[in-house]
Amino acid sequence: MYNKYDNYIFDLYGTLVDIHTDEESLELWTNMAGKLKDEYGANYEAKELRATYLKLCKEEEKDLQSKNHAEYPEIKIERVWAKLISDKINEKVAPASLEDLCIYFREESRDKFTLYKDTMNLINGLRKDGKKVFLLSNAQRFFTEKELDETGLTPCFDDIFISSDKGVKKPQKEFLEELIKSNNLEPSRCVMIGNETFSDGGVAEKNGVDAIIVKDGDFSDIG
């Protein structure tokens, strides 16, 4: 069935997984403020926490960009939470210790999370036909690792690239370029499949890879 390409490189959110998050909700930030106070002794009002979080995200991105010179840098969100706590308790907190906090934030902000109905049929069909299947996701490791496990997708991929691990995100050329090189792929035999023309289509074009843009789990153009 799948004859044109040997390597299928998928975006995750909005492509294989139907998800919606709301990071502006006052309830979310109230819950996060309560958790920081109860578990870490860091006292914030909800609105103060959100404003400081956004400010620190921008600072982290600017700092990372000054180091890796990427047009599209991707921070590690655990570093932001570590700073938020450390600044209040005057004690250094290790970002790596905050996986549970990051997951809590993600799950509190999430009101929809499910595989599209044809996702597993598509991936299983590709693998049955001897195709290689990869993931290239603009995402946070601490969020996405658990979500991949929950959906059963983790073992489906020959390799998984998550932007927070690499310090860059789509459409940064080097993000896809590293996946191609590390897996010895031929660009002309690859296709990037995602739901965003700018990021998914953009990174594909920069690497000489075809792209298929899908919407709402409609995979009818793949094959």
XYZ file of N, CA and C in Angstrom:
669
model
N 0.826 -1.217 0.000
C 0.000 0.000 0.000
C 0.856 1.261 0.000
N 1.877 1.285 0.876
C 2.693 2.482 1.024
C 3.970 2.302 0.220
N 4.004 2.862 -0.998
C 5.111 2.575 -1.905
C 6.052 3.748 -2.148
N 5.590 4.962 -2.006
C 6.382 6.110 -2.424
C 7.561 6.391 -1.494
N 7.386 6.158 -0.189
C 8.409 6.510 0.790
C 8.810 5.291 1.625
N 10.036 5.365 2.138
C 10.520 4.338 3.057
C 10.408 4.784 4.514
N 10.423 6.104 4.727
C 10.525 6.652 6.083
C 9.431 7.697 6.314
N 8.605 7.445 7.319
C 7.481 8.319 7.634
C 7.769 9.017 8.964
N 7.890 10.336 8.900
C 8.279 11.137 10.056
C 7.057 11.934 10.513
N 6.560 11.627 11.691
C 5.311 12.212 12.168
C 5.526 13.296 13.210
N 4.718 14.328 13.107
C 4.439 15.224 14.213
C 3.512 14.455 15.166
N 3.372 14.942 16.398
C 2.541 14.226 17.369
C 1.208 14.925 17.617
N 1.260 16.084 18.252
C 0.049 16.743 18.711
C -0.691 17.413 17.562
N -1.954 17.068 17.419
C -2.746 17.579 16.307
C -2.592 16.761 15.049
N -1.715 15.766 15.103
C -1.483 14.892 13.949
C -1.878 13.455 14.290
N -1.228 12.882 15.278
C -1.570 11.538 15.739
C -2.460 11.570 16.979
N -2.328 12.650 17.740
C -3.045 12.797 19.013
C -3.911 14.047 18.969
N -5.154 13.885 19.376
C -6.085 15.008 19.488
C -5.988 15.557 20.911
N -5.528 16.792 21.044
C -5.269 17.353 22.357
C -5.697 18.811 22.412
N -6.126 19.228 23.590
C -6.383 20.647 23.816
C -5.938 21.005 25.220
N -5.181 22.084 25.339
C -4.754 22.573 26.646
C -5.141 24.043 26.779
N -5.334 24.462 28.017
C -5.643 25.861 28.312
C -4.718 26.328 29.420
N -3.662 27.029 29.030
C -2.690 27.510 30.008
C -2.998 28.929 30.478
N -4.170 29.443 30.124
C -4.580 30.771 30.574
C -5.595 30.709 31.716
N -6.093 29.528 31.989
C -7.138 29.358 32.998
C -6.670 29.792 34.387
N -7.457 30.614 35.056
C -7.141 31.035 36.422
C -7.143 29.840 37.364
N -8.028 28.888 37.106
C -8.079 27.688 37.938
C -6.757 26.917 37.882
N -6.173 26.823 36.699
C -4.895 26.146 36.544
C -3.833 26.798 37.420
N -3.725 28.108 37.333
C -2.674 28.808 38.060
C -2.946 28.841 39.562
N -4.213 28.814 39.940
C -4.558 28.697 41.361
C -4.111 27.339 41.892
N -4.363 26.287 41.113
C -3.940 24.942 41.511
C -2.418 24.836 41.577
N -1.740 25.452 40.603
C -0.283 25.403 40.606
C 0.297 26.173 41.793
N -0.295 27.312 42.112
C 0.170 28.086 43.257
C 0.011 27.279 44.542
N -1.103 26.589 44.657
C -1.324 25.751 45.829
C -0.314 24.623 45.929
N -0.004 24.027 44.806
C 0.957 22.915 44.804
C 2.364 23.405 45.158
N 2.760 24.539 44.609
C 4.083 25.079 44.927
C 4.205 25.416 46.411
N 3.145 25.951 46.970
C 3.167 26.295 48.392
C 3.210 25.047 49.263
N 2.342 24.079 48.959
C 2.222 22.880 49.800
C 3.442 21.972 49.715
N 4.007 21.827 48.509
C 5.076 20.846 48.325
C 6.483 21.448 48.347
N 6.586 22.753 48.057
C 7.919 23.344 47.963
C 8.105 24.576 48.846
N 7.025 25.038 49.460
C 7.121 26.219 50.310
C 7.305 27.509 49.548
N 6.930 27.511 48.270
C 7.051 28.700 47.425
C 5.693 29.381 47.335
N 5.587 30.573 47.869
C 4.310 31.272 47.966
C 4.089 32.234 46.794
N 3.085 31.938 45.991
C 2.689 32.800 44.877
C 1.179 32.965 44.879
N 0.725 34.138 44.466
C -0.662 34.309 44.066
C -0.789 33.804 42.634
N -1.961 33.350 42.262
C -2.150 32.720 40.954
C -1.727 33.624 39.800
N -2.190 34.877 39.814
C -1.870 35.786 38.708
C -0.381 36.128 38.702
N 0.199 36.272 39.871
C 1.636 36.532 39.967
C 2.428 35.360 39.400
N 1.980 34.144 39.713
C 2.675 32.944 39.242
C 2.661 32.877 37.724
N 1.498 33.112 37.127
C 1.411 33.039 35.665
C 2.291 34.097 35.015
N 2.233 35.323 35.531
C 3.026 36.404 34.941
C 4.517 36.123 35.063
N 4.945 35.603 36.206
C 6.357 35.308 36.413
C 6.794 34.135 35.547
N 5.937 33.138 35.436
C 6.202 31.983 34.577
C 6.452 32.426 33.137
N 5.566 33.264 32.606
C 5.709 33.724 31.227
C 6.978 34.553 31.051
N 7.272 35.379 32.034
C 8.486 36.196 31.985
C 9.736 35.325 31.965
N 9.753 34.311 32.818
C 10.919 33.424 32.888
C 11.054 32.568 31.629
N 9.942 32.181 31.040
C 9.994 31.437 29.775
C 10.691 32.266 28.700
N 10.339 33.536 28.611
C 10.965 34.417 27.623
C 12.456 34.598 27.915
N 12.798 34.723 29.187
C 14.204 34.884 29.556
C 15.004 33.624 29.241
N 14.423 32.465 29.527
C 15.088 31.199 29.218
C 15.313 31.052 27.722
N 14.309 31.422 26.948
C 14.424 31.307 25.493
C 15.507 32.247 24.959
N 15.532 33.453 25.470
C 16.539 34.420 25.039
C 17.935 33.947 25.398
N 18.083 33.396 26.592
C 19.386 32.893 27.038
C 19.835 31.713 26.185
N 18.910 30.797 25.908
C 19.253 29.640 25.081
C 19.635 30.085 23.674
N 18.890 31.037 23.135
C 19.165 31.517 21.779
C 20.542 32.161 21.679
N 20.964 32.805 22.758
C 22.294 33.424 22.752
C 23.394 32.375 22.751
N 23.056 31.163 23.189
C 24.039 30.083 23.245
C 24.046 29.231 21.981
N 22.851 28.890 21.477
C 22.827 27.986 20.315
C 22.543 28.710 18.998
N 22.232 30.020 19.082
C 22.024 30.875 17.894
C 20.925 30.340 16.979
N 19.972 29.620 17.539
C 18.873 29.083 16.746
C 17.790 30.141 16.544
N 17.189 30.118 15.382
C 16.063 31.009 15.131
C 14.834 30.553 15.913
N 14.747 29.227 16.121
C 13.609 28.647 16.830
C 14.115 27.779 17.985
N 14.529 28.396 19.083
C 15.024 27.631 20.228
C 13.880 26.969 20.990
N 14.180 25.905 21.689
C 13.198 25.219 22.540
C 13.797 25.011 23.919
N 13.213 25.645 24.920
C 13.715 25.538 26.284
C 13.246 24.246 26.937
N 13.838 23.948 28.081
C 13.346 22.883 28.950
C 12.501 23.532 30.035
N 11.222 23.194 30.064
C 10.292 23.889 30.941
C 10.596 23.644 32.420
N 11.258 22.539 32.729
C 11.600 22.267 34.126
C 12.558 23.307 34.692
N 13.331 23.932 33.820
C 14.242 24.984 34.275
C 13.459 26.211 34.758
N 12.334 26.472 34.116
C 11.490 27.597 34.525
C 10.877 27.333 35.893
N 10.358 26.126 36.077
C 9.755 25.789 37.371
C 10.809 25.794 38.473
N 11.998 25.367 38.165
C 13.073 25.388 39.163
C 13.386 26.813 39.596
N 13.396 27.730 38.640
C 13.658 29.127 38.973
C 12.515 29.721 39.789
N 11.296 29.368 39.429
C 10.133 29.875 40.155
C 10.196 29.485 41.628
N 10.577 28.250 41.880
C 10.664 27.778 43.263
C 11.880 28.379 43.959
N 13.014 28.310 43.295
C 14.264 28.784 43.899
C 14.187 30.252 44.298
N 13.551 31.073 43.464
C 13.471 32.503 43.734
C 12.662 32.813 44.983
N 11.741 31.914 45.334
C 10.905 32.149 46.510
C 11.495 31.571 47.799
N 12.197 30.479 47.680
C 12.688 29.815 48.893
C 14.176 30.061 49.131
N 14.802 30.810 48.193
C 16.235 31.109 48.317
C 17.082 29.857 48.488
N 16.723 28.871 47.714
C 17.460 27.604 47.751
C 17.409 26.998 46.354
N 18.545 26.550 45.867
C 18.606 26.028 44.512
C 17.845 24.708 44.393
N 17.017 24.624 43.374
C 16.247 23.413 43.088
C 16.729 22.825 41.770
N 16.962 21.530 41.740
C 17.447 20.870 40.526
C 16.292 20.684 39.541
N 16.411 21.213 38.331
C 15.336 21.034 37.343
C 14.968 19.569 37.115
N 15.953 18.690 37.132
C 15.690 17.274 36.861
C 14.796 16.621 37.904
N 14.659 17.264 39.060
C 13.844 16.692 40.138
C 12.371 17.055 40.001
N 12.013 17.828 38.962
C 10.668 18.394 38.886
C 9.778 17.743 37.834
N 10.080 16.511 37.469
C 9.260 15.836 36.459
C 7.802 15.729 36.902
N 7.559 15.320 38.154
C 6.183 15.166 38.628
C 5.431 16.495 38.609
N 6.110 17.574 38.958
C 5.484 18.892 38.935
C 5.116 19.286 37.509
N 6.013 19.038 36.572
C 5.745 19.361 35.169
C 4.565 18.551 34.635
N 4.504 17.287 34.995
C 3.395 16.439 34.555
C 2.082 16.926 35.158
N 2.123 17.324 36.426
C 0.923 17.857 37.081
C 0.420 19.091 36.330
N 1.329 19.989 35.994
C 0.969 21.191 35.244
C 0.320 20.826 33.916
N 0.912 19.898 33.225
C 0.392 19.478 31.920
C -1.021 18.899 32.054
N -1.186 18.010 33.004
C -2.464 17.325 33.138
C -3.555 18.252 33.666
N -3.179 19.225 34.489
C -4.151 20.209 34.961
C -4.584 21.158 33.849
N -3.720 21.374 32.875
C -4.040 22.288 31.776
C -4.756 21.596 30.625
N -4.791 20.290 30.648
C -5.274 19.496 29.521
C -6.743 19.114 29.710
N -7.583 19.426 28.712
C -8.986 19.021 28.807
C -9.412 18.077 27.685
N -8.489 17.767 26.797
C -8.736 16.746 25.770
C -7.420 16.054 25.463
N -7.469 14.727 25.416
C -6.255 13.980 25.100
C -6.638 12.569 24.671
N -6.532 12.301 23.370
C -6.875 10.982 22.855
C -6.229 10.782 21.494
N -5.962 9.546 21.148
C -5.500 9.252 19.798
C -6.624 9.509 18.799
N -6.274 10.001 17.614
C -7.252 9.995 16.538
C -7.594 8.546 16.203
N -8.809 8.334 15.761
C -9.323 6.959 15.643
C -8.526 6.082 14.680
N -7.880 6.681 13.677
C -7.154 5.878 12.692
C -5.645 5.854 12.916
N -5.178 6.445 14.014
C -3.733 6.557 14.242
C -3.049 5.198 14.284
N -3.535 4.306 15.107
C -2.854 3.017 15.260
C -2.961 2.177 13.992
N -4.089 2.240 13.305
C -4.222 1.499 12.044
C -3.198 1.978 11.021
N -3.008 3.292 10.970
C -2.034 3.853 10.030
C -0.623 3.393 10.369
N -0.228 3.573 11.599
C 1.138 3.221 11.987
C 1.377 1.725 11.864
N 0.429 0.924 12.297
C 0.588 -0.530 12.181
C 0.667 -0.956 10.723
N -0.092 -0.289 9.857
C -0.043 -0.597 8.424
C 1.306 -0.263 7.821
N 1.868 0.883 8.218
C 3.190 1.267 7.731
C 4.250 0.269 8.160
N 4.217 -0.097 9.414
C 5.221 -1.028 9.937
C 5.062 -2.421 9.309
N 3.837 -2.820 9.087
C 3.588 -4.116 8.441
C 4.167 -4.138 7.038
N 4.141 -2.972 6.371
C 4.687 -2.870 5.010
C 6.189 -2.628 5.006
N 6.827 -2.708 6.171
C 8.276 -2.598 6.252
C 8.804 -1.181 6.261
N 7.924 -0.211 6.504
C 8.355 1.181 6.542
C 8.900 1.531 7.923
N 9.790 2.503 7.957
C 10.275 3.016 9.225
C 9.413 4.209 9.636
N 9.175 4.320 10.928
C 8.279 5.350 11.455
C 9.018 6.128 12.544
N 9.022 7.455 12.415
C 9.754 8.310 13.338
C 8.826 9.377 13.908
N 9.238 9.928 15.036
C 8.514 11.035 15.646
C 9.422 12.241 15.745
N 8.924 13.393 15.287
C 9.633 14.667 15.389
C 8.636 15.669 15.978
N 8.738 15.893 17.277
C 7.692 16.641 17.974
C 8.225 17.878 18.675
N 7.540 19.009 18.454
C 7.783 20.199 19.255
C 7.096 19.974 20.600
N 7.879 19.618 21.598
C 7.276 19.181 22.852
C 8.302 19.204 23.978
N 7.793 18.988 25.178
C 8.615 18.884 26.369
C 8.755 17.424 26.773
N 9.982 16.981 26.975
C 10.238 15.594 27.350
C 9.405 15.169 28.558
N 9.345 16.010 29.582
C 8.637 15.630 30.806
C 7.139 15.480 30.581
N 6.580 16.181 29.590
C 5.163 15.995 29.255
C 4.975 14.775 28.366
N 5.753 14.755 27.309
C 5.475 13.877 26.172
C 5.817 12.421 26.431
N 6.857 12.166 27.188
C 7.243 10.782 27.463
C 6.092 10.011 28.091
N 5.453 10.606 29.077
C 4.321 9.947 29.747
C 3.130 9.818 28.805
N 2.881 10.845 28.004
C 1.744 10.794 27.088
C 1.941 9.761 25.988
N 3.159 9.586 25.527
C 3.428 8.523 24.552
C 3.176 7.153 25.162
N 3.602 6.973 26.404
C 3.370 5.692 27.086
C 1.873 5.447 27.281
N 1.144 6.488 27.661
C -0.290 6.343 27.917
C -1.061 5.955 26.661
N -0.628 6.444 25.516
C -1.316 6.136 24.262
C -0.845 4.830 23.631
N 0.245 4.267 24.147
C 0.807 3.061 23.557
C 1.663 3.323 22.334
N 2.017 4.587 22.096
C 2.772 4.935 20.889
C 4.277 4.708 21.022
N 4.795 4.697 22.221
C 6.250 4.653 22.400
C 6.936 3.575 21.571
N 6.468 2.324 21.615
C 7.184 1.279 20.860
C 6.936 1.309 19.359
N 6.094 2.223 18.897
C 5.748 2.266 17.472
C 6.811 2.945 16.618
N 7.697 3.704 17.256
C 8.637 4.519 16.502
C 10.038 3.921 16.472
N 10.699 4.070 15.331
C 12.088 3.640 15.209
C 13.026 4.612 15.910
N 12.616 5.866 16.023
C 13.370 6.859 16.781
C 12.422 7.995 17.136
N 12.696 8.640 18.261
C 11.851 9.718 18.764
C 12.712 10.938 19.028
N 12.375 12.042 18.382
C 13.064 13.313 18.612
C 12.072 14.295 19.229
N 12.400 14.783 20.426
C 11.579 15.762 21.134
C 12.375 17.049 21.246
N 11.739 18.149 20.913
C 12.469 19.410 20.753
C 13.171 19.877 22.026
N 12.583 19.653 23.185
C 13.235 20.122 24.420
C 14.563 19.415 24.661
N 14.719 18.213 24.119
C 15.995 17.490 24.238
C 17.077 18.125 23.370
N 16.660 18.717 22.266
C 17.599 19.196 21.248
C 17.876 20.695 21.335
N 17.047 21.444 22.060
C 17.238 22.875 22.183
C 16.738 23.673 20.997
N 16.127 22.996 20.025
C 15.537 23.649 18.860
C 14.218 22.966 18.537
N 13.380 23.668 17.775
C 12.090 23.107 17.404
C 11.797 23.397 15.932
N 10.870 22.673 15.381
C 10.425 22.938 14.015
C 9.919 24.376 13.911
N 10.253 25.092 12.838
C 10.858 24.634 11.581
C 12.382 24.779 11.505
N 13.073 24.779 12.632
C 14.538 24.839 12.607
C 15.086 23.669 11.794
N 15.848 23.962 10.795
C 16.342 22.930 9.873
C 17.066 21.808 10.605
N 17.893 22.180 11.579
C 18.761 21.193 12.231
C 17.999 20.128 13.019
N 16.768 20.428 13.413
C 15.983 19.460 14.183
C 15.718 18.204 13.355
N 15.162 18.378 12.169
C 14.921 17.241 11.274
C 16.228 16.725 10.684
N 17.139 17.625 10.408
C 18.420 17.234 9.814
C 19.151 16.220 10.697
N 19.118 16.438 12.010
C 19.794 15.508 12.913
C 19.124 14.136 12.906
N 17.800 14.117 12.854
C 17.096 12.834 12.793
C 17.483 12.074 11.527
N 17.521 12.780 10.406
C 17.876 12.147 9.131
C 19.289 11.585 9.171
N 20.225 12.387 9.656
C 21.621 11.957 9.681
C 21.863 10.823 10.663
N 21.269 10.915 11.841
C 21.539 9.900 12.864
C 20.929 8.554 12.515
N 19.932 8.557 11.632
C 19.310 7.298 11.214
C 19.673 6.909 9.779
N 20.641 7.640 9.182
C 21.136 7.336 7.833
C 20.005 7.237 6.805
N 19.144 8.255 6.818
C 18.000 8.264 5.915
C 18.314 9.058 4.649
N 17.676 8.674 3.572
C 17.762 9.406 2.317
C 16.581 10.371 2.257
N 16.819 11.679 2.239
C 15.714 12.650 2.266
C 14.641 12.404 1.204
N 15.041 11.989 0.026
C 14.066 11.791 -1.051
C 13.128 10.621 -0.773
N 13.493 9.773 0.176
C 12.666 8.624 0.539
C 11.936 8.848 1.865
N 11.936 10.113 2.307
C 11.273 10.480 3.565
C 10.067 11.375 3.285
N 9.115 11.336 4.207
C 8.003 12.270 4.169
C 7.708 12.729 5.595
N 7.499 14.026 5.741
C 7.122 14.623 7.016
C 5.611 14.793 7.037
N 4.976 14.281 8.088
C 3.516 14.332 8.194
C 3.139 15.115 9.447
N 2.426 16.204 9.260
C 2.041 17.025 10.398
C 0.815 17.849 10.087
N 0.390 18.640 11.059
C -0.828 19.427 10.899
C -0.558 20.920 10.716
N 0.714 21.322 10.697
C 1.036 22.742 10.589
C 1.951 23.004 9.389
N 1.481 23.829 8.484
C 2.254 24.147 7.289
C 3.563 24.836 7.644
N 3.499 25.774 8.601
C 4.692 26.545 8.940
C 5.772 25.681 9.560
N 5.443 24.936 10.613
C 6.478 24.173 11.316
C 6.796 22.846 10.642
N 5.783 22.060 10.351
C 6.011 20.737 9.754
C 6.412 20.850 8.285
N 5.647 21.636 7.545
C 5.998 21.853 6.136
C 7.301 22.606 5.990
N 7.532 23.557 6.899
C 8.751 24.371 6.818
C 10.013 23.582 7.052
N 10.013 22.741 8.070
C 11.227 21.968 8.365
C 11.474 20.934 7.279
N 10.400 20.406 6.694
C 10.559 19.449 5.592
C 11.201 20.122 4.382
N 10.680 21.277 4.022
C 11.203 21.994 2.852
C 12.682 22.324 3.015
N 13.078 22.727 4.209
C 14.474 23.090 4.453
C 15.418 21.903 4.327
N 14.882 20.685 4.445
C 15.712 19.487 4.381
C 15.489 18.664 3.122
N 14.776 19.223 2.154
C 14.535 18.508 0.907
C 13.668 17.283 1.072
N 12.716 17.375 2.015
C 11.819 16.262 2.318
C 10.397 16.653 1.927
N 9.652 15.731 1.342
C 8.246 15.975 1.037
C 7.457 16.123 2.335
N 6.326 16.805 2.257
C 5.473 16.982 3.423
C 4.022 16.705 3.055
N 3.304 16.134 4.004
C 1.858 15.959 3.893
C 1.237 16.630 5.104
N 0.350 17.582 4.871
C -0.315 18.279 5.961
C -1.692 17.645 6.165
N -1.947 17.187 7.373
C -3.219 16.524 7.695
C -4.019 17.400 8.645
N -5.293 17.128 8.737
C -6.176 17.888 9.613
C -7.140 16.943 10.310
N -7.215 17.084 11.640
C -8.188 16.333 12.448
C -8.102 14.819 12.225
N -6.879 14.315 12.111
C -6.693 12.872 12.005
C -7.135 12.282 10.683
N -7.227 13.097 9.643
C -7.599 12.609 8.308
C -6.319 12.201 7.582
N -6.079 10.899 7.507
C -4.853 10.373 6.896
C -5.073 9.866 5.470
N -6.130 10.325 4.816
C -6.473 9.783 3.502
C -5.464 10.094 2.422
N -4.637 11.132 2.631
C -3.622 11.483 1.628
C -2.329 10.705 1.812
N -2.257 9.867 2.829
C -1.023 9.122 3.106
C -1.155 7.735 2.497
N -0.200 7.399 1.653
C -0.273 6.072 1.070
C 0.380 6.036 -0.283
